[in-house]
mmCIF file of C-alpha atoms and ligand atoms in Angstrom:
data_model
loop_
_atom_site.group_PDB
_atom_site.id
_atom_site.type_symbol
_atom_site.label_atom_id
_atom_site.label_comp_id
_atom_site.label_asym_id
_atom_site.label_seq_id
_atom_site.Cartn_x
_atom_site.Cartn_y
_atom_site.Cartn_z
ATOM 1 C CA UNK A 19 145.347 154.256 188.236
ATOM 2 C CA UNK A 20 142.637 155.260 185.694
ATOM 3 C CA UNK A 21 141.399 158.593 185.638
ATOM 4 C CA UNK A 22 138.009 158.005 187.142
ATOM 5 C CA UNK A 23 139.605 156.556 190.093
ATOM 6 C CA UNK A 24 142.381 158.839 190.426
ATOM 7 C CA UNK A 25 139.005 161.728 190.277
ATOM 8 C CA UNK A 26 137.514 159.449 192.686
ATOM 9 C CA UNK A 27 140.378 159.595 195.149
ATOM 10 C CA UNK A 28 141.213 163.593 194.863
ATOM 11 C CA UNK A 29 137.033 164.088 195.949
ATOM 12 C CA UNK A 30 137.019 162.081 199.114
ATOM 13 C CA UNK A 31 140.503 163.688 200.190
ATOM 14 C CA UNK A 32 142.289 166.182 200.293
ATOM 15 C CA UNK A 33 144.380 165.870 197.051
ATOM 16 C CA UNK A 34 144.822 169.929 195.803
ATOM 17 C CA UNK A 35 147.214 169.042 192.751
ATOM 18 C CA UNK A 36 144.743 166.010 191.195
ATOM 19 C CA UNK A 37 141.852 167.411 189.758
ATOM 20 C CA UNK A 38 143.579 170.492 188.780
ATOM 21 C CA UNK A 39 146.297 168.722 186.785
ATOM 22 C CA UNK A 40 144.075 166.135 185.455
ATOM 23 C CA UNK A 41 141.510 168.850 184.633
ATOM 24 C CA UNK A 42 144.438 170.735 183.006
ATOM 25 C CA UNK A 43 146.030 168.414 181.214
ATOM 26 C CA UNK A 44 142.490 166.620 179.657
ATOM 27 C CA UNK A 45 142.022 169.836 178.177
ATOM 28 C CA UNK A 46 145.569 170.898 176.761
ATOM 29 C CA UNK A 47 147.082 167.556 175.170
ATOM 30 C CA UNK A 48 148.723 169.570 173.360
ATOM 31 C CA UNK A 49 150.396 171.923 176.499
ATOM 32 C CA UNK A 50 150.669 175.487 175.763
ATOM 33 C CA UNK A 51 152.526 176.887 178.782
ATOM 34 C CA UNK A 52 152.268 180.452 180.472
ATOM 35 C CA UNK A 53 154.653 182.851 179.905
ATOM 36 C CA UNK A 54 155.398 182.763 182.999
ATOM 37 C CA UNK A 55 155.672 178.574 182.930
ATOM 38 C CA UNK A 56 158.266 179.503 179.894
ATOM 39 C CA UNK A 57 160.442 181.977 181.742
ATOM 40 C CA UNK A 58 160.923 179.807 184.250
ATOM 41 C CA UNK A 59 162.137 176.897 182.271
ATOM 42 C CA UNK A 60 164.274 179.061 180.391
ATOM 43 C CA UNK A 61 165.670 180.031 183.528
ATOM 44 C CA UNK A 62 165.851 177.161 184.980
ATOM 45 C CA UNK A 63 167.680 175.226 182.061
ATOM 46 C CA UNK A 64 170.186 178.342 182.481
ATOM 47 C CA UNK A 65 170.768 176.930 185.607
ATOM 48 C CA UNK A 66 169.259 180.159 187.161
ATOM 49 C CA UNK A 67 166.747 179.213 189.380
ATOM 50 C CA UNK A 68 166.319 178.489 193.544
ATOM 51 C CA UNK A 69 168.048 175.214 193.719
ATOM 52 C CA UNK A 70 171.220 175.685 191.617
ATOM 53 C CA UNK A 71 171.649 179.146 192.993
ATOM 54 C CA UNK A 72 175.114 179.047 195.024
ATOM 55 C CA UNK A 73 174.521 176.992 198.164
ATOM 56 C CA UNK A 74 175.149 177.358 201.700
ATOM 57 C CA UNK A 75 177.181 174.349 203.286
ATOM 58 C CA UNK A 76 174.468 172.307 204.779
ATOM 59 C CA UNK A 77 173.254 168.657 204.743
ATOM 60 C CA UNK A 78 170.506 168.668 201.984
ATOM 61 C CA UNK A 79 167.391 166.816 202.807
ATOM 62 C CA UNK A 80 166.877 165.395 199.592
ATOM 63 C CA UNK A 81 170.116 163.092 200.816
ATOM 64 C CA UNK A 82 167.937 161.909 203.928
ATOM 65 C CA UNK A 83 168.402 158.053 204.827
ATOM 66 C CA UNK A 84 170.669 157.976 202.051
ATOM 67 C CA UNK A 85 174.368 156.964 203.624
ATOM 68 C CA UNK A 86 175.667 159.671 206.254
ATOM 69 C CA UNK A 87 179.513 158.594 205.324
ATOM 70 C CA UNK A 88 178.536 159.703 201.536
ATOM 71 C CA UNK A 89 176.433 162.666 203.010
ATOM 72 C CA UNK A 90 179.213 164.128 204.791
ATOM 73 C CA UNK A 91 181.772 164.135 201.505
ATOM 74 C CA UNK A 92 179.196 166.350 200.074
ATOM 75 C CA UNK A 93 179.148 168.044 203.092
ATOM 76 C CA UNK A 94 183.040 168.911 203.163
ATOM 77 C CA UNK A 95 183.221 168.947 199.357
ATOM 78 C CA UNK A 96 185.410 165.676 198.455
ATOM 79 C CA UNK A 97 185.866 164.936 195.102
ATOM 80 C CA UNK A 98 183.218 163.116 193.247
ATOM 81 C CA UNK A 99 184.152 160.707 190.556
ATOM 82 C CA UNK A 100 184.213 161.709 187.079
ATOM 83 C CA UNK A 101 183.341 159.480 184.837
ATOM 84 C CA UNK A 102 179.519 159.661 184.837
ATOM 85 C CA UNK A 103 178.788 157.908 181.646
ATOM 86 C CA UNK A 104 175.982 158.894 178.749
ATOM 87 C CA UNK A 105 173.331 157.001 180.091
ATOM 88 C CA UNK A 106 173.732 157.939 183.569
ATOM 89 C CA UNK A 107 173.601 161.779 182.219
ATOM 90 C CA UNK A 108 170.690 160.852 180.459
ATOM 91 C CA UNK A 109 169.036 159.183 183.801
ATOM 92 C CA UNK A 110 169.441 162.786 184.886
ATOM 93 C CA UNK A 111 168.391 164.505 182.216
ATOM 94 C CA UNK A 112 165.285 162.543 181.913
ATOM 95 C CA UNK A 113 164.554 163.436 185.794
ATOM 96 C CA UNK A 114 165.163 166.982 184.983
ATOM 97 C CA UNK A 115 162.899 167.305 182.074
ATOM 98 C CA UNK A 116 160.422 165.732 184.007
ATOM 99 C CA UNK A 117 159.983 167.827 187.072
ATOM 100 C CA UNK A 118 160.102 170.923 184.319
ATOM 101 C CA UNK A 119 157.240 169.718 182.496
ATOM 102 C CA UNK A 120 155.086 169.207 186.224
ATOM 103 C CA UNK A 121 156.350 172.726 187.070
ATOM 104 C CA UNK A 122 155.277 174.392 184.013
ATOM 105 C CA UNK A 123 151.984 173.155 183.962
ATOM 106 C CA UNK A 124 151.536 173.583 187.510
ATOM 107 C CA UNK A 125 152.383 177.195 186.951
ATOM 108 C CA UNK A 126 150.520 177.536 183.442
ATOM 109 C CA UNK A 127 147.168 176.014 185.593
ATOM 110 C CA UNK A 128 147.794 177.966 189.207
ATOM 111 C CA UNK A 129 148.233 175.021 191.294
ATOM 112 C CA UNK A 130 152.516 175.720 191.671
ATOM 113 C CA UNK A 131 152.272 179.345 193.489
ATOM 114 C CA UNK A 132 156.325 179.104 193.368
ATOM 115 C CA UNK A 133 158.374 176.056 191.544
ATOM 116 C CA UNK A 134 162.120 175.553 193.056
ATOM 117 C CA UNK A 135 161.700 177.604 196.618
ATOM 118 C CA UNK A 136 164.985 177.224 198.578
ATOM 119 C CA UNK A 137 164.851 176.359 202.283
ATOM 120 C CA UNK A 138 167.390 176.722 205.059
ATOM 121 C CA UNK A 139 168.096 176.363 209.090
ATOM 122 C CA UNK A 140 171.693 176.724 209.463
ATOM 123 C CA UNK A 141 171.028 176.515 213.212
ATOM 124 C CA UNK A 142 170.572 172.525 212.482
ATOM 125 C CA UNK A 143 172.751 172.519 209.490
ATOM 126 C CA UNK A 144 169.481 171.752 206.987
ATOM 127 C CA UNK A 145 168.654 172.928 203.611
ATOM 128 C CA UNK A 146 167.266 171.909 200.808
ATOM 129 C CA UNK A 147 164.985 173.065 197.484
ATOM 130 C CA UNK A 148 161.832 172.016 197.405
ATOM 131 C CA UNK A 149 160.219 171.626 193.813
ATOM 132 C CA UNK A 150 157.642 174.199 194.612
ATOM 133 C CA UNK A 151 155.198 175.554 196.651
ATOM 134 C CA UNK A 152 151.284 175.025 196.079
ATOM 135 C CA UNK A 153 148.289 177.437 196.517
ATOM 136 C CA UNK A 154 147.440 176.493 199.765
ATOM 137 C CA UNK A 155 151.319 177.203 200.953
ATOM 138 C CA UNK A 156 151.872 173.347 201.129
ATOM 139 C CA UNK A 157 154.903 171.915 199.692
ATOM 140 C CA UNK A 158 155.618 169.753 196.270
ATOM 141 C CA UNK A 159 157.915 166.958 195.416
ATOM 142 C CA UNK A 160 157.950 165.075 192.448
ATOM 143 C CA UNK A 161 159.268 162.025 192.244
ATOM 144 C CA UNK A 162 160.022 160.016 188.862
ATOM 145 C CA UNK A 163 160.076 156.311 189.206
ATOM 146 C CA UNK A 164 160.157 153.039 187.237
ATOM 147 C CA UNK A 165 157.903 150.785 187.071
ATOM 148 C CA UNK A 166 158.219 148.175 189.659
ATOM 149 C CA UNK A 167 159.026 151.193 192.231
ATOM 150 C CA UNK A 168 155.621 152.381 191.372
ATOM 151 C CA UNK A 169 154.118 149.432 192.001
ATOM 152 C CA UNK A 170 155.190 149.694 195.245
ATOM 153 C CA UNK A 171 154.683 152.565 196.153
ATOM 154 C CA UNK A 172 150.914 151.834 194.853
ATOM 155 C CA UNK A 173 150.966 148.874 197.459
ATOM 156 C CA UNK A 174 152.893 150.420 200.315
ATOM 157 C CA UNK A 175 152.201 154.135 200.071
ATOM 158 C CA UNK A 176 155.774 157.026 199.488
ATOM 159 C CA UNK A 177 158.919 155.179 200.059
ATOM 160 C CA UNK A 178 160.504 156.249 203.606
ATOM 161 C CA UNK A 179 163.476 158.420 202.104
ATOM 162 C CA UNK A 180 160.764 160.397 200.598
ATOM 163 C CA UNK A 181 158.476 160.995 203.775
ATOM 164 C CA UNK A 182 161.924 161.797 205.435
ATOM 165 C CA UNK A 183 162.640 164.018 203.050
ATOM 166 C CA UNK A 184 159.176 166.031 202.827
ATOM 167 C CA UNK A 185 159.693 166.216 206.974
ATOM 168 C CA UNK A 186 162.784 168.017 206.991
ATOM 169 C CA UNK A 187 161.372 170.442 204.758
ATOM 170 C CA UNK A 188 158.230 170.666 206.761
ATOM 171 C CA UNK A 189 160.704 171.121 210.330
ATOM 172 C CA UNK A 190 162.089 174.059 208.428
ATOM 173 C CA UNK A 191 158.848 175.602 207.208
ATOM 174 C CA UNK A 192 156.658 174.956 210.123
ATOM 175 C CA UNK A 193 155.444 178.339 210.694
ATOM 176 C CA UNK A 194 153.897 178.327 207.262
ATOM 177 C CA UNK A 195 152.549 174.559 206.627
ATOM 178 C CA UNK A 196 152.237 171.069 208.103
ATOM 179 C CA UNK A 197 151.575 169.352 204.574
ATOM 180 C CA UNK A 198 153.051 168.121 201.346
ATOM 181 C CA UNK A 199 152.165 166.882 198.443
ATOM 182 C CA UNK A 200 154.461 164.097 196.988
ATOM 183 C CA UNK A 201 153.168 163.287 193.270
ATOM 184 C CA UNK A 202 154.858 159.537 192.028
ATOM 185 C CA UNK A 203 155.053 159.146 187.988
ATOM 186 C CA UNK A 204 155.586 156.156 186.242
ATOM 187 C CA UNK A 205 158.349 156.959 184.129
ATOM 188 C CA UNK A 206 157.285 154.028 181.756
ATOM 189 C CA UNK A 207 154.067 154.633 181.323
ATOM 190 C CA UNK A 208 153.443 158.503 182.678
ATOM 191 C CA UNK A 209 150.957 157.054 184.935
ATOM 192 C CA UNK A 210 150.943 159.236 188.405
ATOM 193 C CA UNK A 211 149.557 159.427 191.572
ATOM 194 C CA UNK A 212 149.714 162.176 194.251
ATOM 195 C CA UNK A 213 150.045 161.682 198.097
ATOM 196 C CA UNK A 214 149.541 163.652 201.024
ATOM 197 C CA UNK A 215 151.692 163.797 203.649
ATOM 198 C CA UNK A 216 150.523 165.429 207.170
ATOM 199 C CA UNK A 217 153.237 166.531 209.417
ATOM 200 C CA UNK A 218 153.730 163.141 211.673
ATOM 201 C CA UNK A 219 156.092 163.451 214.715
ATOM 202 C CA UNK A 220 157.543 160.223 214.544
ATOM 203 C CA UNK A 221 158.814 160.469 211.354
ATOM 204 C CA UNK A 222 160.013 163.952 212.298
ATOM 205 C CA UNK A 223 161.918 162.556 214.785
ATOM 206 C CA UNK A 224 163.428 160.163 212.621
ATOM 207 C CA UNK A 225 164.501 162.967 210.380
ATOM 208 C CA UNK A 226 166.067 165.379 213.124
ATOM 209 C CA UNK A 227 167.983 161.929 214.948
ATOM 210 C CA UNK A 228 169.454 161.629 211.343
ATOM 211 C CA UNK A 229 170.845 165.572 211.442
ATOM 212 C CA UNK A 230 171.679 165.703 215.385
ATOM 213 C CA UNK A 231 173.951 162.128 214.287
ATOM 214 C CA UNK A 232 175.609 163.941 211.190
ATOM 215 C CA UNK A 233 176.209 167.403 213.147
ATOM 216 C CA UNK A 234 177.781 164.850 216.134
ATOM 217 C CA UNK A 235 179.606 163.750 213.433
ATOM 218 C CA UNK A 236 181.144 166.983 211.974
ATOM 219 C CA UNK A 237 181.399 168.853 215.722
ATOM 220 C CA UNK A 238 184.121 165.584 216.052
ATOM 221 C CA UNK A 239 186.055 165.534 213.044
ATOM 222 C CA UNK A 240 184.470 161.854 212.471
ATOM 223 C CA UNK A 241 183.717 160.560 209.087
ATOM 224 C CA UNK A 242 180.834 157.944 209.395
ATOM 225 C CA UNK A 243 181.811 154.202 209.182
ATOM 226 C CA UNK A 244 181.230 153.063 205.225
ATOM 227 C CA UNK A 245 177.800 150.982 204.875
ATOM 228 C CA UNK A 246 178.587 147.496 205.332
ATOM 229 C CA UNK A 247 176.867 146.615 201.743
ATOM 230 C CA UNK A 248 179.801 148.658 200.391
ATOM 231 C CA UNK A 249 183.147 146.594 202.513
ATOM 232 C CA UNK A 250 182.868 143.823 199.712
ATOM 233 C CA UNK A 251 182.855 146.686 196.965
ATOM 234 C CA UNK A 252 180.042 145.597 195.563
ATOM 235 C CA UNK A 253 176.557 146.099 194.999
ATOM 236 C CA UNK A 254 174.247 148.624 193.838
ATOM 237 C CA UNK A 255 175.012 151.342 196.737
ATOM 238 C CA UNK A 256 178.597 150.600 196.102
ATOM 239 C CA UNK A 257 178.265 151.110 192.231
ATOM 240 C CA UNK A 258 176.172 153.922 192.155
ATOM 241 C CA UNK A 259 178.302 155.723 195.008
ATOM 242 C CA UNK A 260 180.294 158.797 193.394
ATOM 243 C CA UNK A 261 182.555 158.974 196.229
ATOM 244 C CA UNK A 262 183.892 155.377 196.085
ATOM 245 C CA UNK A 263 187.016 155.474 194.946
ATOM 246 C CA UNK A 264 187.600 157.467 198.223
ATOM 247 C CA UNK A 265 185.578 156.171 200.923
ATOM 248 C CA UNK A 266 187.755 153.003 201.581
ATOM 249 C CA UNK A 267 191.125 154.986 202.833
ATOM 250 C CA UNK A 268 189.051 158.641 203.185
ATOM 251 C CA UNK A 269 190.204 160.344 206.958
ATOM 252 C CA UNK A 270 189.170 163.527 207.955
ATOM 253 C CA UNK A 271 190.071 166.494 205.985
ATOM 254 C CA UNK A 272 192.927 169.092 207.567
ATOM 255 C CA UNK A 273 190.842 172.044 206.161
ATOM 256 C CA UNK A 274 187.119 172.148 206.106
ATOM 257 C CA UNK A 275 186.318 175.894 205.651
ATOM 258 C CA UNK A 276 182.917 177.091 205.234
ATOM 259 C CA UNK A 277 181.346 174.744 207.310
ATOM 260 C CA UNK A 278 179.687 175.919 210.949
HETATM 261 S S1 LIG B 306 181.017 153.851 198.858
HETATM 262 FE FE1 LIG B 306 179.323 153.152 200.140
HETATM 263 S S2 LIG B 306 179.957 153.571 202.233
HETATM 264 FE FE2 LIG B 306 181.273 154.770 200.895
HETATM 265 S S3 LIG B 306 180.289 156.744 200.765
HETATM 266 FE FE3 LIG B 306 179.572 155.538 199.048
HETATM 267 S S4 LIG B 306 177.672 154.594 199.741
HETATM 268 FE FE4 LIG B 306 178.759 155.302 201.561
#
């Protein structure tokens, strides 16, 4: 989307990251960050910030409509395979540097009040981190994305893990705000687009039959049943999956202490 449009797009709605950061970022090509924007990355790349503080046990909604037999190893801790190789760590890497450069800008320009703000309701077994917190309380999620996923998402609006995602952080923060903003970039081509997302009660629903079906889960000692994509042990799920050498023969655990 070219900048005029994106402009465009931000006046007629209500888009509170767009001008800002566009604003912000035609007039620093050269970024120089807060030093505020710079103690947080320096505490972040520590490892030192909201989300990789310890964590509760709880079912993270950044895992939502991603498979509940996969969600609940995290849940009980099961070991994770090891042997994430160089590109894979750089996949991550890239995604981390990313998000720091939106949140240091966002704090550098005003727009982030508060980048990686932890939220929790044990009483349904939810947490999560959201990447920050904007001016008008709202939340923020970035999400980095290749090409032909941003294409889509320019055709068909924020994929539904995301929109279930941004919901169970909006059922545990609704005292303070029923919106979100969910910013797409274009890891090719650092195009980017935000969304807003107004609290919808279908979609909540969706999210909270996801938890109540995971919590059933856990109150009976069941493990999920493994996807069906995954029985042939193959495909992308199955590939990607750092439980797999597990989840075929996996049974319930004898000891899972710490959870509820
Ligand atoms: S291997 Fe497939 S079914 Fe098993 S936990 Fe991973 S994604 Fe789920």
């Amino acid at each position: 989307m070219t900048k005029l449009k994106q402009l465009l797009r931000a006046a007629q709605g209500d888009l509170p990251i767009t001008v800002r950061h566009e604003r912000w970022m035609s007039s620093n090509p050269n970024p120089i960050y807060s030093e505020k924007a710079l103690e947080f990355a320096q505490q972040a790349l520590q490892r030192n910030v909201g989300g990789s503080r310890k964590r509760a046990r709880l079912f993270r909604a950044s895992g939502m409509a991603r498979c509940p037999r996969s969600r609940m190893f995290t849940y009980l801790g099961m070991p994770k395979r090891l042997d994430i190789d160089s590109q894979l760590a750089g996949i991550f890497s890239m995604g981390e540097f990313i998000h720091l450069r939106w949140q240091m800008a966002g704090i550098t320009e005003g727009w982030l009040v508060s980048p990686e703000v932890p939220v929790e309701s044990p009483e349904i077994m939810l947490g999560g981190t959201m990447d920050g917190v904007l001016y008008d309380n709202s939340g923020f999620e970035l999400k980095s994305i290749n090409s032909h996923g941003y294409r889509r998402v320019m055709d068909f609006g924020p994929k539904e893990e995301h929109l279930l995602q941004v919901h169970a952080y909006m059922i545990m923060r609704k005292e303070v705000s029923d919106r979100f903003s969910i910013v797409y970039e274009n890891k090719d081509t650092s195009e980017w687009r935000e969304f807003r997302v107004t609290y919808d009660q279908v979609i909540a629903q969706k999210a909270m039959n996801e938890i109540e079906s995971l919590i059933s889960n856990y109150t009976s000692n069941t493990l999920p049943p493994m996807l069906s994509s995954c029985e042939t042990k193959e495909g992308y799920i199955w590939r990607g999956c750092e439980f797999r050498d597990i989840c075929p023969s996996a049974s319930w655990p004898e000891s899972t202490d710490g959870g509820v």
